[in-house]
C-alpha cells in the first residue's frame, strides 16, 4: 500500500470579512501519498490557493478547523517554531507568480541560500554557496555563478520560476506544493517548467500537490485528481477514471470548457456562470446549484456529501445516478443540432 | 550607481535654473530696490536716476538676470540694509545654527517615527496600532506654532528644564566641550517640539508600506522557507518598506525648512528661519532673497540626497 504523506480531514479555512466568517476551503478531505502527484483543478477563485496556504500554514488571519496530518502528525494550530522546522525542510512551495515571489532587494544566491541556512546550520558559507550553485544547475539555469549574484529583476519570468523551484527543493522536501507554477509563464516556458518538475519528481520521490486549472497539465503530470469548486472538493479520482468517467456536473463542465474539445460548442448544457465570491456563496444547499438551473428538483441533494462510487472515486452529489449526461443528447434530439 | 548619481546631478541644473529665475522675478517684483533704503531722502531724484542707470537698473531683463546670476556665483548676495553687512556674511553663522537644528530634528523625528511605524505596521489593526495612529494624527492636526508655544511655556518657562532662547549660553568659548553641550542643550527643545509633531508622514508611510509588503508573495515565500517571524520582518519586510521612507527623505527636508521658520522664531533661535521672517517684516529684501535661495538649494539637495540613498538600497535603480 502506498505510504500516506499528507492526510487532510474535513478542513475548513475561513476568513473574517466584516464580522462574519466565510469559508474559502470547506470540508476538504484528501490524501497525498509518497511518490505521487495529486492535481487540484478548478477555476480561479475556487479556493485552490487557500487550500495550499492552509497546508503550508501561510494564512496569518484565518480560522482553521479540521485536521491536516503530515507524516502522521497534525499540523493545524501547531506552534510557529514547530511549523518553521517543517516548512522549507519537509515541505516546500512553488508560487504562482515568479515575478512577485522573489524579494526584489536580495541577491538570487542569498534567497536560495536562505532555505539552506535556516535548516542546516552546520553548512559553512562556501559549502552553502556550492550547494546553491548545484541547485541552480539542477533547475537548468545557465551560468549559475553569475546568476548567483543577480537580482530578480535581471532575470526573465521563466528563470525566476526556476529560482523559486530551486528554493522550494533546496532541502529535498517530502511534500512539494506547486500552486499554478506555470500559469504566469509563456506557453513555451510552461512546458519546460513542467518537464523540470517531472524530472525533480522522479529523483526526489516526494509527494507533489500540483494546483492548476489546465486539464492538459493534469493529464500530463497527475496520478490522481481532485476537482474543486467554491471551496469544496466535488470529485476525486485517479487520473484515468476522472478523464474517462467524470461524474460530477462541474467536472463535466470543466471538460466541456477545454478549448480543444471540438464538440464542446455543440453541447446545449455547457455550464455557464462563474465561481461566486466568498460572500455570495449559497450558504445552504449545494454550492453548485445556481449553475445548474435546468435540473429537476429531485436530482438535487440538499447537502451533498462525498459519495464513494468505487474505491478511490468520490463525488459530492449522487445526481449522476439520475442525470447521466446523456440528458444532453436527449436534448439534442429534441432540438436537433446543426 | 555612479552613472545614476551623475545623471541625477545633471537634473539639478534645470532645477537650479528655475529656482534662480523665480527668485530673480521675486527680487524684481519687490517694492523698492537696492538703493531705496540707502539713500538720504534729500538727494536729488535726478542723481538717483543716474545711479540706477549706472547700476544697470534699466538694462533689458536678461542682461540684468545674467549679471545677477554672475553675482550669485561669485557669492555676492548683496548687502543687508538693516545690518549694513554682506548678506552672505550675515547668513554664515545662522546657516550653521539652522543646520544643527535641522539635523537634530530629523534624527529625533526618525528616532520616534521609525519604531512607531514599524510597530503600527507589524501589529496593524490592534490597539497598539490605533494608539500610534491616533498620536500621529493628533500631531498632524496640531498647528506647529501652538504646540511649540506650549512646549516652550511648559519646559522652558514653567519647569525651566530648557533655555528659552538663543543657540548657546552667552560667554561660552567656541571649541570647548561646554560650548558644544550648551549648543546641544539649546537646540534640544526646539528640535523635540518639531519632531514630536512631524512624525505623521513617516509613521503612516512606514505603517502602510509594511501592511502592504507583508502580504506580498515574496514574504509568503520567505515564510514557506521556514523563516521565523522576526527574520521575516528584519530581513524581508523592513528593508523593502524603508524604501519609500528614503524616497520621502528629501521632502522631509523641505517640510523641515518650513517648520524651522516658525520654530526658530518661537524659540528665539538665531537661524535662517528667524532671519527670513525678521527680514520680511523689516523689508530687508536682499536678505529675503538670499535666505530663500538657500532654502531652495537645500530642498533640491535634499531630493538629490534621497534619490542617491534610494539608489544605494534599491538594486532596481542601481543597475539603470
Ligand atoms: N486572505 C483572504 N481574505 C479574504 N478572502 C480571501 C483571502 N484569500 C482568498 N480569499 C477568497 O477566497 C476565495 C478563494 O481564493 P483562492 O484560494 O485564491 O482561489 P484560487 O487559488 O483557486 O484562484 C476567493 O473568493 C478569494 O477572494
Ligand atoms: S446538488 Fe444539485 S446542483 Fe449540486 S451537484 Fe447535485 S445536482 Fe448539481
Ligand atoms: Mg490561486
XYZ file of C-alpha atoms and ligand atoms in Angstrom:
694
model
C 0.000 0.000 0.000
C 1.132 3.487 -0.797
C 2.633 5.406 2.087
C 0.477 8.282 3.266
C 2.366 11.538 3.444
C -0.373 14.068 3.913
C -3.861 13.420 5.115
C -6.391 16.207 5.299
C -9.675 15.641 7.068
C -12.644 17.987 6.996
C -10.517 21.046 6.626
C -12.327 24.355 6.827
C -10.469 27.627 6.402
C -12.498 30.769 6.934
C -11.712 34.428 6.530
C -13.271 37.110 8.565
C -14.947 39.700 6.410
C -16.881 42.362 8.275
C -17.615 40.437 11.473
C -18.574 37.274 9.694
C -16.600 34.224 8.710
C -16.600 32.933 5.165
C -15.119 29.588 4.309
C -12.748 29.643 1.351
C -11.975 25.979 1.992
C -14.880 23.931 3.238
C -14.940 20.304 4.295
C -11.928 19.288 2.267
C -10.561 15.821 2.808
C -7.802 14.314 0.759
C -4.624 12.337 0.969
C -1.312 12.604 -0.802
C 0.949 9.611 -0.894
C 4.654 9.432 -1.211
C 5.814 9.465 -4.780
C 2.549 10.644 -6.136
C 1.223 13.718 -7.902
C -2.173 14.856 -6.773
C -3.557 17.518 -9.059
C -6.090 20.016 -7.804
C -8.132 21.589 -10.555
C -10.766 24.264 -10.540
C -11.485 27.675 -11.897
C -9.777 30.661 -10.442
C -11.297 31.787 -7.175
C -12.458 28.336 -6.107
C -10.048 28.126 -3.187
C -7.052 26.251 -4.548
C -4.509 28.689 -3.209
C -6.390 28.975 0.060
C -6.061 25.200 0.394
C -2.351 25.252 -0.445
C -1.719 28.062 2.037
C -3.638 26.122 4.665
C -1.324 23.178 4.234
C 1.754 25.380 4.468
C 0.305 27.305 7.395
C 0.647 30.555 5.492
C -2.669 32.090 6.468
C -1.985 34.602 9.185
C -5.518 35.654 9.940
C -7.726 32.764 9.015
C -9.730 30.444 11.194
C -8.736 26.855 10.519
C -10.766 23.868 11.584
C -10.246 20.199 10.890
C -7.147 18.177 10.589
C -4.073 18.200 8.420
C -1.698 15.465 9.285
C 1.737 15.404 7.825
C 3.584 12.126 8.276
C 1.055 11.184 10.912
C 1.192 14.392 12.926
C -1.447 17.069 12.976
C -0.081 20.433 11.876
C -3.170 22.598 12.273
C -2.555 25.095 15.039
C 0.941 23.904 15.980
C 3.440 26.451 17.273
C 5.188 28.694 14.764
C 8.591 27.295 15.660
C 7.440 23.730 15.023
C 5.862 24.812 11.782
C 9.038 26.608 10.710
C 11.016 23.425 11.206
C 8.768 21.698 8.687
C 8.393 24.490 6.187
C 11.234 24.656 3.727
C 12.636 21.405 5.009
C 9.898 18.801 4.856
C 7.531 20.749 2.709
C 8.256 23.313 0.041
C 6.062 25.527 -2.018
C 6.291 26.880 -5.546
C 4.305 30.048 -6.029
C 2.166 31.058 -8.941
C 3.782 34.306 -9.943
C 7.571 34.216 -10.145
C 7.614 37.966 -10.721
C 6.403 38.646 -7.207
C 7.664 35.596 -5.352
C 11.243 36.790 -5.043
C 12.487 39.527 -2.770
C 13.426 42.389 -5.110
C 16.217 43.576 -2.841
C 18.009 40.292 -2.283
C 20.518 38.515 -4.473
C 19.337 35.243 -6.004
C 22.043 33.256 -4.251
C 21.030 34.606 -0.857
C 17.378 33.851 -1.455
C 18.021 30.210 -2.268
C 20.733 30.035 0.373
C 18.276 31.221 2.999
C 16.363 27.958 2.715
C 19.601 26.059 3.365
C 20.752 28.374 6.118
C 17.510 28.012 8.036
C 17.574 24.238 8.188
C 21.208 23.331 8.069
C 23.231 25.424 10.457
C 26.339 23.294 10.044
C 26.863 24.283 6.431
C 29.677 26.797 6.057
C 29.253 29.804 3.833
C 31.269 28.306 0.999
C 29.504 24.946 1.279
C 26.232 26.755 1.116
C 27.267 28.637 -1.962
C 28.418 25.409 -3.599
C 25.061 23.863 -2.857
C 23.162 26.813 -4.245
C 25.209 26.661 -7.439
C 24.387 22.971 -7.686
C 20.716 23.736 -7.245
C 20.838 26.424 -9.904
C 22.403 23.869 -12.208
C 19.784 21.332 -11.336
C 16.915 23.612 -12.276
C 18.606 24.397 -15.567
C 19.850 27.916 -15.015
C 22.792 28.721 -17.262
C 25.861 30.456 -15.798
C 24.857 29.799 -12.196
C 27.915 31.571 -10.756
C 26.817 34.735 -12.465
C 23.129 34.386 -11.680
C 24.040 33.779 -8.031
C 24.841 37.453 -7.664
C 21.998 38.808 -9.737
C 18.809 40.410 -8.535
C 15.366 39.101 -9.505
C 14.569 41.953 -11.873
C 17.536 40.950 -14.012
C 16.012 37.545 -14.824
C 13.167 36.527 -17.110
C 9.947 35.097 -15.701
C 10.926 31.553 -16.627
C 14.322 31.926 -14.975
C 12.761 33.393 -11.886
C 10.367 30.459 -11.648
C 13.382 28.157 -11.810
C 14.868 30.099 -8.909
C 11.624 29.700 -6.966
C 11.701 25.969 -7.689
C 15.350 25.709 -6.662
C 14.438 27.363 -3.372
C 11.487 25.068 -2.790
C 13.531 21.917 -3.400
C 16.702 23.122 -1.669
C 16.246 20.718 1.238
C 14.595 17.979 -0.826
C 11.205 18.241 0.838
C 8.978 15.209 1.087
C 5.994 17.274 0.087
C 6.082 19.825 -2.685
C 3.144 22.102 -3.300
C 3.096 23.815 -6.671
C 0.421 26.489 -6.911
C -0.183 27.030 -10.615
C 3.545 27.005 -11.305
C 3.158 27.756 -14.987
C 0.085 29.966 -15.203
C 2.063 33.195 -15.279
C 4.505 31.985 -17.923
C 4.630 31.877 -21.716
C 3.447 28.673 -23.335
C 6.920 27.524 -24.409
C 8.339 28.199 -20.956
C 5.362 26.405 -19.375
C 6.304 23.048 -20.814
C 9.947 23.489 -19.824
C 8.942 24.158 -16.236
C 6.576 21.177 -16.211
C 9.337 18.957 -17.559
C 11.578 20.233 -14.807
C 9.001 19.412 -12.129
C 8.556 15.966 -13.642
C 12.302 15.313 -13.546
C 12.507 16.507 -9.970
C 9.626 14.278 -9.015
C 11.494 11.314 -10.390
C 14.676 11.888 -8.498
C 13.245 13.076 -5.193
C 10.362 10.639 -4.788
C 8.335 13.166 -2.876
C 4.615 13.733 -2.931
C 3.504 16.632 -5.072
C 0.341 18.677 -4.885
C 0.012 20.297 -8.270
C -2.537 23.056 -8.467
C -3.665 24.041 -11.911
C -6.661 24.981 -13.942
C -5.244 23.355 -17.020
C -6.549 19.848 -17.739
C -3.726 19.334 -20.226
C -1.272 19.713 -17.365
C -3.323 17.302 -15.278
C -3.276 14.659 -17.997
C 0.454 15.027 -18.368
C 1.503 15.100 -14.744
C -1.053 13.751 -12.322
C -1.637 10.373 -10.735
C -4.813 11.432 -9.013
C -7.036 14.457 -9.426
C -9.230 16.433 -7.072
C -11.709 18.828 -8.641
C -12.534 21.845 -6.543
C -15.498 24.130 -6.726
C -16.293 27.006 -4.388
C -14.047 25.778 -1.617
C -15.098 22.149 -1.777
C -13.770 19.107 -3.481
C -16.566 17.911 -5.723
C -14.864 14.911 -7.222
C -11.693 12.998 -6.640
C -10.364 10.015 -8.561
C -7.310 8.659 -10.270
C -6.497 10.454 -13.449
C -7.701 7.790 -15.883
C -11.028 7.359 -14.131
C -11.615 11.056 -13.944
C -10.903 11.578 -17.599
C -12.931 8.581 -18.713
C -15.850 8.768 -16.327
C -16.259 12.239 -14.917
C -19.398 12.142 -12.782
C -19.907 15.495 -11.123
C -21.613 18.041 -13.350
C -18.873 20.532 -12.556
C -16.151 18.133 -13.644
C -18.078 17.533 -16.852
C -18.348 21.228 -17.414
C -14.583 21.566 -16.994
C -14.063 19.073 -19.780
C -16.545 20.958 -21.874
C -14.657 24.124 -21.480
C -11.367 22.672 -22.585
C -10.756 24.740 -25.687
C -9.779 21.910 -27.997
C -12.768 19.700 -27.257
C -14.434 20.496 -30.530
C -17.858 19.230 -29.703
C -17.964 21.466 -26.692
C -19.650 24.199 -28.640
C -22.399 21.864 -29.722
C -23.445 20.916 -26.240
C -26.565 22.590 -25.097
C -25.854 22.488 -21.440
C -22.437 23.952 -21.242
C -22.465 25.118 -17.681
C -22.433 28.833 -17.505
C -21.584 31.346 -14.870
C -18.562 31.962 -12.725
C -17.316 30.981 -9.309
C -19.214 33.166 -6.840
C -17.203 35.320 -4.470
C -16.929 34.189 -0.873
C -19.656 36.451 0.417
C -22.026 35.401 -2.336
C -21.781 31.657 -1.885
C -25.050 29.867 -1.241
C -24.914 29.278 2.471
C -27.360 26.415 2.401
C -27.757 23.689 -0.128
C -25.377 22.771 -2.882
C -22.869 25.438 -3.764
C -23.152 24.480 -7.387
C -26.924 24.697 -7.656
C -27.056 28.226 -9.111
C -25.161 26.943 -12.102
C -27.455 24.011 -12.805
C -30.824 25.703 -13.048
C -32.239 23.237 -15.533
C -32.025 20.241 -13.257
C -35.166 18.727 -11.834
C -35.779 19.259 -8.160
C -35.437 15.633 -7.086
C -31.997 15.207 -8.596
C -30.541 17.775 -6.187
C -29.149 16.796 -2.856
C -29.796 19.218 -0.095
C -26.375 18.901 1.495
C -24.322 16.940 -0.940
C -21.802 14.693 0.755
C -18.925 12.799 -0.774
C -20.216 9.510 -2.195
C -17.816 6.720 -2.929
C -18.606 5.451 -6.392
C -15.857 2.899 -6.395
C -12.642 2.623 -4.402
C -10.826 5.928 -4.664
C -13.500 7.656 -6.716
C -15.604 10.103 -4.734
C -18.275 12.510 -5.951
C -20.094 15.177 -3.994
C -23.751 14.586 -5.018
C -25.298 11.463 -6.351
C -27.143 13.274 -9.108
C -25.050 11.365 -11.624
C -27.380 8.456 -10.899
C -30.404 10.389 -12.079
C -28.693 12.512 -14.529
C -26.257 10.880 -16.822
C -25.019 13.475 -19.134
C -26.898 11.675 -21.897
C -29.585 14.201 -20.875
C -27.753 16.365 -23.258
C -28.104 14.012 -26.123
C -31.805 13.756 -25.363
C -31.992 17.493 -25.605
C -30.034 17.344 -28.776
C -32.592 15.014 -30.264
C -35.338 17.382 -29.288
C -33.891 20.446 -30.821
C -31.637 18.975 -33.422
C -28.075 20.124 -33.559
C -26.899 21.956 -36.555
C 25.360 53.824 -9.014
C 27.869 56.414 -10.252
C 26.159 56.674 -13.580
C 22.837 57.128 -11.879
C 24.214 59.717 -9.472
C 25.810 61.673 -12.288
C 22.576 61.709 -14.244
C 20.708 62.676 -11.144
C 23.118 65.543 -10.510
C 22.686 66.790 -14.071
C 18.943 67.014 -13.443
C 19.732 69.597 -10.795
C 20.898 72.097 -13.399
C 17.421 72.870 -14.759
C 16.064 72.797 -11.201
C 18.587 75.392 -10.104
C 17.858 77.431 -13.195
C 14.137 77.518 -12.447
C 14.854 78.410 -8.844
C 17.113 81.283 -9.868
C 14.563 82.632 -12.358
C 11.822 82.532 -9.739
C 13.988 84.332 -7.254
C 15.049 86.877 -9.839
C 11.423 87.641 -10.612
C 10.733 87.819 -6.893
C 13.607 90.197 -6.391
C 12.438 92.399 -9.236
C 8.845 92.425 -8.089
C 9.662 93.562 -4.615
C 8.878 97.150 -3.943
C 11.908 99.361 -3.792
C 15.364 98.394 -4.905
C 18.905 98.191 -3.723
C 19.047 101.951 -3.424
C 15.798 102.862 -1.769
C 16.874 102.096 1.759
C 20.342 103.522 1.421
C 19.660 106.948 0.153
C 19.113 110.069 2.020
C 15.714 111.463 1.020
C 17.355 114.824 0.407
C 19.359 113.598 -2.515
C 18.211 114.940 -5.834
C 15.923 112.413 -7.604
C 17.840 113.005 -10.822
C 21.015 111.868 -9.143
C 19.177 108.701 -8.033
C 18.069 108.027 -11.577
C 21.650 108.407 -12.676
C 22.804 105.940 -10.049
C 20.115 103.499 -11.098
C 21.281 103.763 -14.660
C 24.810 103.079 -13.577
C 23.721 100.032 -11.621
C 22.030 98.622 -14.723
C 18.513 99.158 -13.494
C 17.161 99.881 -16.949
C 19.021 97.165 -18.829
C 16.939 94.524 -20.629
C 15.866 91.821 -18.170
C 18.152 89.092 -19.483
C 21.189 91.313 -19.062
C 20.076 92.041 -15.529
C 19.442 88.372 -14.901
C 22.875 87.425 -16.205
C 24.640 89.918 -14.009
C 22.503 88.887 -11.026
C 23.422 85.222 -11.540
C 27.032 86.270 -12.066
C 26.980 87.957 -8.681
C 25.392 84.891 -7.087
C 28.072 82.660 -8.496
C 30.706 84.995 -7.080
C 28.962 84.604 -3.757
C 27.661 88.128 -3.780
C 24.087 88.218 -2.494
C 24.045 91.928 -1.938
C 24.067 93.859 1.278
C 21.615 93.849 4.136
C 20.488 97.399 4.700
C 19.434 96.523 8.221
C 22.745 95.126 9.364
C 24.854 97.015 6.857
C 26.820 93.908 6.077
C 27.036 91.496 3.146
C 24.134 89.029 3.114
C 26.493 86.069 2.818
C 28.357 87.088 5.918
C 25.109 87.658 7.763
C 23.858 84.190 6.847
C 27.113 82.420 7.589
C 26.667 81.989 11.352
C 22.946 81.319 11.009
C 23.355 78.549 8.467
C 25.425 76.582 10.907
C 22.817 77.010 13.633
C 19.978 76.027 11.334
C 21.906 73.058 10.058
C 22.369 71.619 13.534
C 18.784 72.299 14.474
C 17.513 70.585 11.325
C 19.792 67.633 11.770
C 18.715 67.189 15.385
C 15.061 67.479 14.364
C 15.494 64.951 11.586
C 17.248 62.465 13.836
C 14.648 62.852 16.567
C 11.807 62.544 14.061
C 13.166 59.277 12.737
C 14.032 58.005 16.199
C 10.414 58.470 17.199
C 8.699 57.655 13.931
C 10.513 54.558 12.700
C 9.936 52.328 15.746
C 6.343 53.529 15.962
C 5.734 53.000 12.248
C 7.216 49.531 12.430
C 5.089 48.590 15.441
C 1.999 50.060 13.872
C 2.539 48.186 10.610
C 3.514 44.909 12.160
C 0.567 44.836 14.534
C -1.878 46.589 12.271
C -5.464 46.972 13.429
C -4.599 46.190 17.022
C -4.876 48.587 19.943
C -1.177 49.456 19.646
C -1.641 50.425 16.037
C -4.678 52.526 16.857
C -2.861 54.379 19.629
C 0.111 55.114 17.415
C -2.045 56.174 14.506
C -4.046 58.345 16.891
C -0.881 60.051 18.102
C 0.374 60.680 14.596
C -2.963 62.172 13.530
C -3.017 64.453 16.531
C 0.488 65.567 15.608
C -0.635 66.136 12.057
C -3.584 68.229 13.140
C -1.760 70.303 15.764
C -0.512 73.633 14.435
C 3.232 73.720 14.913
C 3.416 77.193 16.405
C 0.779 76.476 19.041
C 2.441 73.244 20.034
C 5.848 74.919 20.110
C 4.494 77.691 22.326
C 3.051 75.133 24.722
C 6.357 73.260 24.838
C 8.243 76.494 25.381
C 5.924 77.553 28.160
C 5.893 74.141 29.847
C 9.501 73.037 29.613
C 11.149 76.410 29.162
C 9.349 78.817 31.472
C 7.291 76.656 33.824
C 9.577 73.692 34.542
C 12.668 75.586 33.424
C 14.291 72.448 32.099
C 15.475 74.105 28.934
C 16.712 77.556 27.909
C 14.051 79.726 26.333
C 16.074 81.431 23.649
C 19.404 81.653 21.897
C 21.612 78.949 20.449
C 24.344 78.884 23.067
C 24.875 80.174 26.593
C 26.357 83.654 26.492
C 30.034 83.695 27.315
C 30.822 80.114 26.289
C 34.057 79.761 24.404
C 33.770 78.142 20.972
C 35.648 74.878 20.724
C 35.261 73.856 24.343
C 33.213 70.881 25.433
C 30.884 73.170 27.424
C 30.240 75.135 24.268
C 29.178 72.065 22.321
C 26.987 70.833 25.173
C 25.407 74.233 25.534
C 24.620 74.270 21.821
C 23.041 70.837 22.067
C 21.077 71.882 25.134
C 19.726 74.928 23.315
C 18.553 73.054 20.274
C 17.019 70.101 22.058
C 13.682 71.655 22.979
C 13.014 73.273 19.591
C 14.106 70.098 17.806
C 11.965 67.882 20.019
C 8.945 70.162 19.652
C 9.170 69.990 15.923
C 9.999 66.270 15.791
C 7.093 65.233 18.019
C 4.504 66.560 15.645
C 6.281 65.882 12.349
C 6.188 62.130 12.662
C 2.873 61.730 10.912
C 4.112 61.169 7.380
C 6.920 58.819 8.338
C 4.762 56.735 10.665
C 1.885 56.430 8.242
C 4.118 55.775 5.245
C 6.034 53.118 7.058
C 2.919 51.553 8.504
C 1.117 51.340 5.174
C 4.217 50.108 3.443
C 4.647 47.316 5.987
C 0.988 46.343 5.846
C 1.336 46.248 2.087
C 4.633 44.400 1.994
C 3.700 41.760 4.491
C 1.142 40.149 2.228
C 3.359 40.135 -0.810
C 4.254 36.828 -2.366
C 7.920 37.054 -1.515
C 7.039 37.329 2.159
C 4.894 34.205 1.902
C 7.803 32.620 0.111
C 10.170 33.580 2.947
C 7.742 32.024 5.411
C 7.471 28.919 3.283
C 11.244 28.536 3.569
C 10.805 28.299 7.307
C 11.921 31.813 8.247
C 10.755 32.870 11.684
C 8.520 35.903 12.149
C 11.402 38.044 13.359
C 13.562 37.032 10.445
C 10.729 37.685 8.019
C 10.408 41.184 9.434
C 14.066 42.002 9.780
C 15.346 40.523 6.569
C 12.443 40.895 4.212
C 9.762 43.328 5.271
C 11.621 46.253 6.832
C 14.178 46.744 4.150
C 11.525 46.770 1.463
C 9.313 49.063 3.499
C 12.034 51.569 4.256
C 12.468 52.362 0.565
C 9.656 54.906 0.407
C 10.899 56.469 3.625
C 14.214 57.070 1.926
C 12.356 58.460 -1.036
C 10.496 60.738 1.340
C 13.653 61.981 2.996
C 14.183 64.884 0.630
C 10.624 66.044 1.024
C 11.114 65.798 4.768
C 13.912 68.351 4.466
C 11.577 70.737 2.672
C 8.996 70.314 5.422
C 11.704 70.870 7.958
C 12.642 74.178 6.382
C 9.040 75.296 6.535
C 8.816 74.236 10.165
C 12.110 75.758 11.194
C 10.865 79.181 10.191
C 8.244 79.038 12.947
C 10.324 77.131 15.431
C 13.324 79.417 15.266
C 11.130 82.447 15.790
C 9.255 80.991 18.713
C 12.368 79.725 20.437
C 14.391 82.808 19.593
C 16.884 80.561 17.901
C 19.205 82.539 15.644
C 18.949 80.532 12.446
C 17.951 81.099 8.853
C 14.251 80.845 9.542
C 14.358 83.574 12.109
C 16.455 85.696 9.785
C 13.953 85.222 6.975
C 10.918 86.296 8.990
C 12.710 89.253 10.506
C 13.947 90.364 7.130
C 10.498 90.118 5.624
C 8.976 92.250 8.325
C 11.817 94.736 8.107
C 11.732 94.724 4.319
C 15.373 93.738 4.123
C 14.847 92.279 0.655
C 18.348 91.257 -0.281
C 18.375 89.069 2.826
C 14.952 87.642 1.963
C 16.176 86.679 -1.493
C 19.406 85.242 -0.087
C 17.715 83.081 2.534
C 15.022 81.918 0.132
C 17.720 80.941 -2.336
C 19.432 78.908 0.318
C 16.227 77.176 1.370
C 15.565 76.386 -2.285
C 19.008 74.899 -2.738
C 18.609 72.891 0.454
C 15.348 71.379 -0.863
C 16.957 70.489 -4.177
C 19.925 68.922 -2.405
C 17.535 67.055 -0.120
C 15.817 65.482 -3.098
C 19.196 64.609 -4.587
C 20.308 63.006 -1.370
C 17.172 60.953 -1.094
C 17.463 59.700 -4.663
C 21.066 58.697 -4.120
C 20.177 56.882 -0.907
C 17.360 55.165 -2.766
C 19.769 54.098 -5.484
C 22.079 52.585 -2.914
C 19.408 50.455 -1.301
C 17.303 49.607 -4.330
C 19.140 47.430 -6.832
C 16.488 48.065 -9.453
C 17.629 51.665 -9.625
C 21.287 50.903 -9.004
C 21.557 48.977 -12.248
C 19.929 51.504 -14.549
N -6.938 36.402 2.863
C -8.166 36.372 2.330
N -9.161 37.095 2.877
C -10.406 37.052 2.355
N -10.754 36.328 1.293
C -9.805 35.582 0.691
C -8.457 35.568 1.166
N -7.729 34.745 0.375
C -8.579 34.271 -0.553
N -9.821 34.766 -0.371
C -11.019 34.444 -1.183
O -11.144 33.062 -1.190
C -11.573 32.610 -2.455
C -10.594 31.600 -2.990
O -9.404 32.252 -3.369
P -8.116 31.457 -3.904
O -7.792 30.388 -2.967
O -7.064 32.466 -4.157
O -8.615 30.867 -5.279
P -7.788 30.140 -6.422
O -6.386 29.964 -5.949
O -8.492 28.857 -6.663
O -7.868 31.023 -7.617
C -11.720 33.827 -3.331
O -13.088 34.203 -3.328
C -10.889 34.851 -2.620
O -11.394 36.125 -2.838
S -26.952 19.038 -5.626
Fe -27.896 19.747 -7.481
S -26.610 21.420 -8.144
Fe -25.447 20.320 -6.654
S -24.263 18.943 -7.847
Fe -26.048 17.839 -7.216
S -27.464 18.137 -8.881
Fe -25.856 19.633 -9.157
Mg -4.600 30.722 -6.809
